Amino acid sequence: MQDFQNHFLIAMPALDDPMFKRSVTYICEHSAEGAMGIVINHPLNVTVAELLEQLEIEFDGNSAVARRAVCAGGPVQSDRGFVLHSPKGGYHSSLELNNGLMVTTSKDILMDLTTKAAPEKFLLALGYAGWTAGQLEQEISDNSWLVIPADNTIIFDLSHAEKWQSATATMGIKTWQLTTEAGHA
């Protein structure tokens, strides 16, 4: 079995599910039991400040971070927050990933987001994408996804609108070259 952890799934044009259309999904975990990832380029109409206010967490409203959009990380547990971030320990529930990334799901990180104590780079998402055993492999075989190694620059340094085309461009492909047809029998 090929391991897709620390890879991006780039949605192919035929994938028209609104949650995944033109999406880039970072795969946090992948095993024989299934996979878990976070969509990194579908902003919600909710800012970090609005979410923190709803959760009754104090924040600095003057911080540029407060005006950032929260992402729709996927359809599973969309009421639960996932912070994909550069390395910073000390949070109650963090998982160290590859390539200098961590994902934290505990509320204590939210208190830091608009302060100097925040991780250097982060993306806040509600929900995650999940696949059962063999499901992701089948979707890749069905030409729903392109798979490339993850790039932290795409996760943190590009606007949400730039991520899908930039991820595709790393393969030397322009998005207009993508087809809805699978190239295998």
CSV table of C-alpha atoms in Angstrom, one decimal:
chain,number,residue,atom,x,y,z
A,1,MET,CA,0.0,0.0,0.0
A,2,GLN,CA,1.3,3.4,-0.9
A,3,ASP,CA,1.4,5.9,2.0
A,4,PHE,CA,-0.2,9.2,1.2
A,5,GLN,CA,0.5,10.9,4.5
A,6,ASN,CA,2.1,14.3,4.1
A,7,HIS,CA,0.7,14.5,0.5
A,8,PHE,CA,-1.8,16.8,-1.1
A,9,LEU,CA,-4.9,15.5,-2.8
A,10,ILE,CA,-5.7,17.8,-5.7
A,11,ALA,CA,-9.3,17.5,-6.9
A,12,MET,CA,-9.7,16.7,-10.5
A,13,PRO,CA,-12.2,18.7,-12.6
A,14,ALA,CA,-14.8,15.8,-12.6
A,15,LEU,CA,-15.0,15.9,-8.8
A,16,ASP,CA,-18.0,18.2,-8.4
A,17,ASP,CA,-19.0,17.5,-4.8
A,18,PRO,CA,-19.3,21.1,-3.4
A,19,MET,CA,-17.1,20.1,-0.4
A,20,PHE,CA,-14.2,19.0,-2.7
A,21,LYS,CA,-14.6,20.9,-6.0
A,22,ARG,CA,-11.2,22.5,-6.8
A,23,SER,CA,-10.0,21.5,-3.4
A,24,VAL,CA,-6.5,20.8,-2.0
A,25,THR,CA,-6.5,18.4,0.9
A,26,TYR,CA,-3.6,17.8,3.2
A,27,ILE,CA,-3.4,14.2,4.3
A,28,CYS,CA,-2.6,14.0,8.0
A,29,GLU,CA,-2.9,10.3,8.4
A,30,HIS,CA,-3.1,7.3,6.1
A,31,SER,CA,-3.0,3.6,7.0
A,32,ALA,CA,-4.7,0.3,6.0
A,33,GLU,CA,-7.7,1.4,8.2
A,34,GLY,CA,-8.3,4.6,6.1
A,35,ALA,CA,-7.2,8.2,5.8
A,36,MET,CA,-7.8,11.6,7.4
A,37,GLY,CA,-7.1,15.0,5.8
A,38,ILE,CA,-7.9,18.7,6.0
A,39,VAL,CA,-9.1,20.8,3.0
A,40,ILE,CA,-6.8,23.8,3.0
A,41,ASN,CA,-8.4,26.1,0.4
A,42,HIS,CA,-12.2,26.3,1.0
A,43,PRO,CA,-12.7,29.4,3.2
A,44,LEU,CA,-15.9,29.7,5.1
A,45,ASN,CA,-17.8,33.0,5.6
A,46,VAL,CA,-16.5,33.0,9.2
A,47,THR,CA,-13.4,34.9,10.5
A,48,VAL,CA,-11.1,33.7,13.3
A,49,ALA,CA,-12.5,36.6,15.4
A,50,GLU,CA,-16.1,35.5,14.8
A,51,LEU,CA,-15.4,31.9,15.7
A,52,LEU,CA,-13.4,32.9,18.9
A,53,GLU,CA,-16.2,35.2,19.9
A,54,GLN,CA,-18.8,32.5,19.5
A,55,LEU,CA,-16.6,30.2,21.6
A,56,GLU,CA,-16.3,33.0,24.2
A,57,ILE,CA,-12.5,33.0,23.9
A,58,GLU,CA,-10.8,36.4,24.4
A,59,PHE,CA,-8.9,37.6,21.4
A,60,ASP,CA,-7.1,40.7,20.0
A,61,GLY,CA,-9.5,42.2,17.4
A,62,ASN,CA,-6.7,44.3,16.0
A,63,SER,CA,-4.6,41.3,15.0
A,64,ALA,CA,-4.5,40.6,11.3
A,65,VAL,CA,-5.1,36.9,12.3
A,66,ALA,CA,-8.5,37.9,13.6
A,67,ARG,CA,-9.7,38.9,10.1
A,68,ARG,CA,-8.5,35.6,8.5
A,69,ALA,CA,-11.1,33.2,7.2
A,70,VAL,CA,-11.7,29.8,8.8
A,71,CYS,CA,-11.6,27.0,6.3
A,72,ALA,CA,-14.1,24.2,5.8
A,73,GLY,CA,-11.7,21.3,6.5
A,74,GLY,CA,-14.1,18.6,5.4
A,75,PRO,CA,-17.6,17.2,6.0
A,76,VAL,CA,-16.7,15.1,9.1
A,77,GLN,CA,-17.2,16.7,12.5
A,78,SER,CA,-17.7,20.1,11.0
A,79,ASP,CA,-18.3,21.5,14.5
A,80,ARG,CA,-14.8,20.6,15.6
A,81,GLY,CA,-11.7,22.8,15.0
A,82,PHE,CA,-8.4,21.6,13.6
A,83,VAL,CA,-5.4,23.8,13.6
A,84,LEU,CA,-2.7,22.8,11.1
A,85,HIS,CA,0.4,24.7,12.2
A,86,SER,CA,4.2,25.1,12.2
A,87,PRO,CA,5.9,23.3,15.1
A,88,LYS,CA,4.9,24.6,18.6
A,89,GLY,CA,4.5,22.3,21.5
A,90,GLY,CA,2.7,22.7,24.8
A,91,TYR,CA,-0.9,22.2,23.6
A,92,HIS,CA,-3.2,19.6,25.2
A,93,SER,CA,-4.0,17.6,22.1
A,94,SER,CA,-1.4,17.9,19.3
A,95,LEU,CA,-0.1,15.4,16.8
A,96,GLU,CA,3.3,15.8,15.2
A,97,LEU,CA,3.1,15.2,11.5
A,98,ASN,CA,5.8,15.1,8.9
A,99,ASN,CA,7.6,18.0,7.2
A,100,GLY,CA,7.6,20.4,10.2
A,101,LEU,CA,3.8,20.3,10.7
A,102,MET,CA,1.5,19.6,13.6
A,103,VAL,CA,-2.2,19.4,14.0
A,104,THR,CA,-3.9,20.5,17.2
A,105,THR,CA,-7.5,19.9,18.2
A,106,SER,CA,-7.6,21.2,21.7
A,107,LYS,CA,-9.1,24.5,22.6
A,108,ASP,CA,-6.0,25.8,24.3
A,109,ILE,CA,-4.4,26.7,20.9
A,110,LEU,CA,-7.4,28.9,20.1
A,111,MET,CA,-6.5,31.2,23.0
A,112,ASP,CA,-3.1,31.9,21.4
A,113,LEU,CA,-4.1,32.5,17.8
A,114,THR,CA,-4.3,36.3,18.0
A,115,THR,CA,-1.3,36.7,20.3
A,116,LYS,CA,2.5,36.5,20.1
A,117,ALA,CA,2.2,33.0,21.6
A,118,ALA,CA,0.6,31.6,18.4
A,119,PRO,CA,2.5,29.2,16.2
A,120,GLU,CA,4.4,31.1,13.5
A,121,LYS,CA,2.2,29.8,10.8
A,122,PHE,CA,-1.2,28.1,11.0
A,123,LEU,CA,-4.5,27.4,9.3
A,124,LEU,CA,-7.7,27.0,11.2
A,125,ALA,CA,-10.3,24.6,9.8
A,126,LEU,CA,-13.7,23.3,10.9
A,127,GLY,CA,-14.1,19.6,10.2
A,128,TYR,CA,-12.0,17.1,8.3
A,129,ALA,CA,-12.2,14.7,5.4
A,130,GLY,CA,-12.1,11.0,6.1
A,131,TRP,CA,-11.9,7.8,4.1
A,132,THR,CA,-12.5,4.3,5.1
A,133,ALA,CA,-10.1,1.4,4.3
A,134,GLY,CA,-9.4,1.3,0.6
A,135,GLN,CA,-11.8,4.2,-0.2
A,136,LEU,CA,-9.1,6.8,-0.9
A,137,GLU,CA,-7.1,4.4,-3.0
A,138,GLN,CA,-10.3,3.6,-5.1
A,139,GLU,CA,-11.0,7.4,-5.5
A,140,ILE,CA,-7.4,7.9,-6.8
A,141,SER,CA,-7.8,5.0,-9.2
A,142,ASP,CA,-11.1,6.5,-10.4
A,143,ASN,CA,-9.2,9.7,-11.3
A,144,SER,CA,-10.9,11.9,-8.6
A,145,TRP,CA,-7.5,13.1,-7.2
A,146,LEU,CA,-4.0,13.9,-8.2
A,147,VAL,CA,-1.5,13.1,-5.5
A,148,ILE,CA,1.7,15.2,-4.9
A,149,PRO,CA,4.0,15.6,-1.9
A,150,ALA,CA,2.8,18.4,0.4
A,151,ASP,CA,4.4,21.8,0.4
A,152,ASN,CA,4.1,24.0,3.4
A,153,THR,CA,4.4,27.1,1.2
A,154,ILE,CA,1.1,26.2,-0.4
A,155,ILE,CA,-0.6,25.5,2.9
A,156,PHE,CA,0.5,28.8,4.7
A,157,ASP,CA,1.8,31.4,2.2
A,158,LEU,CA,-0.7,31.5,-0.6
A,159,SER,CA,-4.2,32.8,-0.7
A,160,HIS,CA,-7.0,30.2,-0.7
A,161,ALA,CA,-7.8,31.1,-4.3
A,162,GLU,CA,-4.2,30.4,-5.4
A,163,LYS,CA,-3.7,27.0,-3.8
A,164,TRP,CA,-5.5,24.6,-6.3
A,165,GLN,CA,-3.7,26.0,-9.4
A,166,SER,CA,-0.3,26.3,-7.6
A,167,ALA,CA,-0.5,22.7,-6.3
A,168,THR,CA,-1.3,21.5,-9.8
A,169,ALA,CA,1.5,23.7,-11.3
A,170,THR,CA,4.1,21.9,-9.1
A,171,MET,CA,3.5,18.9,-11.3
A,172,GLY,CA,4.2,20.9,-14.4
A,173,ILE,CA,0.5,20.8,-15.3
A,174,LYS,CA,-1.8,23.8,-16.1
A,175,THR,CA,-5.3,23.3,-14.8
A,176,TRP,CA,-6.8,23.7,-18.3
A,177,GLN,CA,-4.9,20.6,-19.3
A,178,LEU,CA,-6.8,18.4,-16.8
A,179,THR,CA,-9.5,16.2,-18.2
A,180,THR,CA,-12.5,14.6,-16.6
A,181,GLU,CA,-11.6,11.3,-18.3
A,182,ALA,CA,-9.5,8.6,-16.6
A,183,GLY,CA,-6.5,7.4,-18.6
A,184,HIS,CA,-6.6,3.7,-17.7
A,185,ALA,CA,-8.8,0.7,-18.5
